[in-house]
Coordinates of C-alpha atoms in Angstrom, one line a residue:
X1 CA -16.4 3.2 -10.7
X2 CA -13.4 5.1 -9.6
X3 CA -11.9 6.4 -12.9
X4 CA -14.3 7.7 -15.5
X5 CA -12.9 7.7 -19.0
X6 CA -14.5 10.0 -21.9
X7 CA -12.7 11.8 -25.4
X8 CA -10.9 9.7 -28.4
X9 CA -13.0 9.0 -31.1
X10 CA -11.5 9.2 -35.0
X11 CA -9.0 11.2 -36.2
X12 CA -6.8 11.7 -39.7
X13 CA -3.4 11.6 -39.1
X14 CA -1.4 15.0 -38.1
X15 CA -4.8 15.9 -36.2
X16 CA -5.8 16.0 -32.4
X17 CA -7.7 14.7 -30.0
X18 CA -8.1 15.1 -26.3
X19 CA -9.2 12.5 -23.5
X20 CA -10.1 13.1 -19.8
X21 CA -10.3 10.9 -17.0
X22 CA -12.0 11.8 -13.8
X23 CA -11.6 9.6 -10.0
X24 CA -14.7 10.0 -8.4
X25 CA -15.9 9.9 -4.7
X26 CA -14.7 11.8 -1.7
X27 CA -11.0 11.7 -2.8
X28 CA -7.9 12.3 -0.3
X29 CA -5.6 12.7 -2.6
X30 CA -3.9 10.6 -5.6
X31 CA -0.3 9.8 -5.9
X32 CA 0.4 9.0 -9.9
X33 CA -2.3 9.0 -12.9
X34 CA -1.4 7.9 -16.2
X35 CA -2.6 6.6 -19.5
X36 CA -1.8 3.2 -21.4
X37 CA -2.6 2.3 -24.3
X38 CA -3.3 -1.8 -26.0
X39 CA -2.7 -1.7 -30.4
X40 CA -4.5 -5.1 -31.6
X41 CA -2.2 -7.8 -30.8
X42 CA 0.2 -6.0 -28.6
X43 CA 0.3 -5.7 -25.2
X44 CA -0.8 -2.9 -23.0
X45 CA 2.3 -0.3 -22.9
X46 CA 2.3 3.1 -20.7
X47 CA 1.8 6.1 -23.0
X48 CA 2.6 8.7 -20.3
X49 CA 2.1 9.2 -16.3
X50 CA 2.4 12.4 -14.2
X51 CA 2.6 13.0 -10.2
X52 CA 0.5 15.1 -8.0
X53 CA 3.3 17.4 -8.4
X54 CA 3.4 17.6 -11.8
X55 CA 6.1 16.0 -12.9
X56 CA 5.4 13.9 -16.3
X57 CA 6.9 11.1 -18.0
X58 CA 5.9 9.5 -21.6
X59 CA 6.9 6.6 -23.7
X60 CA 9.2 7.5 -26.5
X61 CA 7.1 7.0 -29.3
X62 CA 4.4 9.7 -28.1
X63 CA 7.3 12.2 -26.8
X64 CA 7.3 15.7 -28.1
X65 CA 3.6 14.8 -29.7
X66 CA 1.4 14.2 -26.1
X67 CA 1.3 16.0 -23.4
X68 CA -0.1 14.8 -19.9
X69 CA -1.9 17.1 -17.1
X70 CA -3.9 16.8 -14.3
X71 CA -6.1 19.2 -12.0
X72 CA -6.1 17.7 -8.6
X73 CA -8.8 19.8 -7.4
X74 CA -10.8 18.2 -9.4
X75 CA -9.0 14.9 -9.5
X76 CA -8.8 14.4 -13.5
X77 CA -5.9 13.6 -15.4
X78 CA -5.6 14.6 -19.3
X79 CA -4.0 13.2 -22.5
X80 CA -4.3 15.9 -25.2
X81 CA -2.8 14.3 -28.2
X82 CA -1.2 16.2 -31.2
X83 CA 0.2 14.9 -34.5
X84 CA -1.7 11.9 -34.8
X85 CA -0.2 8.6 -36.4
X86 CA -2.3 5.9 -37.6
X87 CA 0.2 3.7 -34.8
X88 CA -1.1 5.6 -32.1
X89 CA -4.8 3.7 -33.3
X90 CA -5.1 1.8 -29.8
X91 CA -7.7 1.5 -26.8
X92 CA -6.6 3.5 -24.3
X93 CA -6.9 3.3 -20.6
X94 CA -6.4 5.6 -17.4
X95 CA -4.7 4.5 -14.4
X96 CA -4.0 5.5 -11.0
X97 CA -1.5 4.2 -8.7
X98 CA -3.3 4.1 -5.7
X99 CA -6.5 6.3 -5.0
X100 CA -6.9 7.5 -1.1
X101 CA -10.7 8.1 0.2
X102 CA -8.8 9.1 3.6
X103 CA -5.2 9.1 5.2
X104 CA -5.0 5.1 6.0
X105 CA -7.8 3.8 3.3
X106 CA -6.9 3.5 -0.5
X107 CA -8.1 1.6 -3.6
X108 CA -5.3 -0.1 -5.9
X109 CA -4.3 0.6 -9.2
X110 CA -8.0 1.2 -10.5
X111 CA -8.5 0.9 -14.5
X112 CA -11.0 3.3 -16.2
X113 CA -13.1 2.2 -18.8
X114 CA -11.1 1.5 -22.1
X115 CA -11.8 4.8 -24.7
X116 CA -11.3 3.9 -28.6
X117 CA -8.7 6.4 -30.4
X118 CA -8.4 5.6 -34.2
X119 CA -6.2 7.7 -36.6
X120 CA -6.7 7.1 -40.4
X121 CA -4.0 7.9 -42.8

């Protein structure tokens, strides 16, 4: 397993909740890290993504509300999620553009295990 999921859970609307997801193995380094999110019957849409160097984007329906981080050192990416809507209920996902295990040997676009986030109203 490459990224380890863990957080969401139930929350009432206006309310938080925060969810981690951590690459393991001997890690090189990771380019991008972000977080999508599938609503029953939709399709999976990017909720927000970040580089190594910090630099984060997000969908517009979570701007001002979400914010992504990381800490490379120890190669986990976060979604801490403020001001809940019952339309951010979803499964959510972490993803990485490309995970390196040394200069010249990488893993592709690896999913984490899908983490449940429900907001009641």
């Amino acid at each position: 397993v490459q990224l380890q999921a863990s957080g969401g859970g139930l929350a009432q609307a206006g309310g938080s909740l925060r969810l981690s997801c951590a690459a393991s193995g001997n890690i090189f380094s990771i380019n991008l890290m972000g977080w999508y999110r599938q609503a029953p019957g939709k399709q999976r849409g990017l909720v927000a993504s970040i580089t190594s160097g910090g630099s984060a984007n997000y969908s517009d329906s979570v701007k001002g509300r979400f914010t992504i981080s990381r800490d490379n050192a120890k190669n986990t990416v976060y979604l801490q999620m403020n001001s809940l809507k019952p339309e951010d209920t979803a499964v959510y996902y972490c993803n990485a553009d490309r995970i390196y295990y040394s200069r010249s040997y990488y893993v592709r676009d690896p999913w984490g295990q899908e983490t449940q986030v429900t907001v009641s109203s």
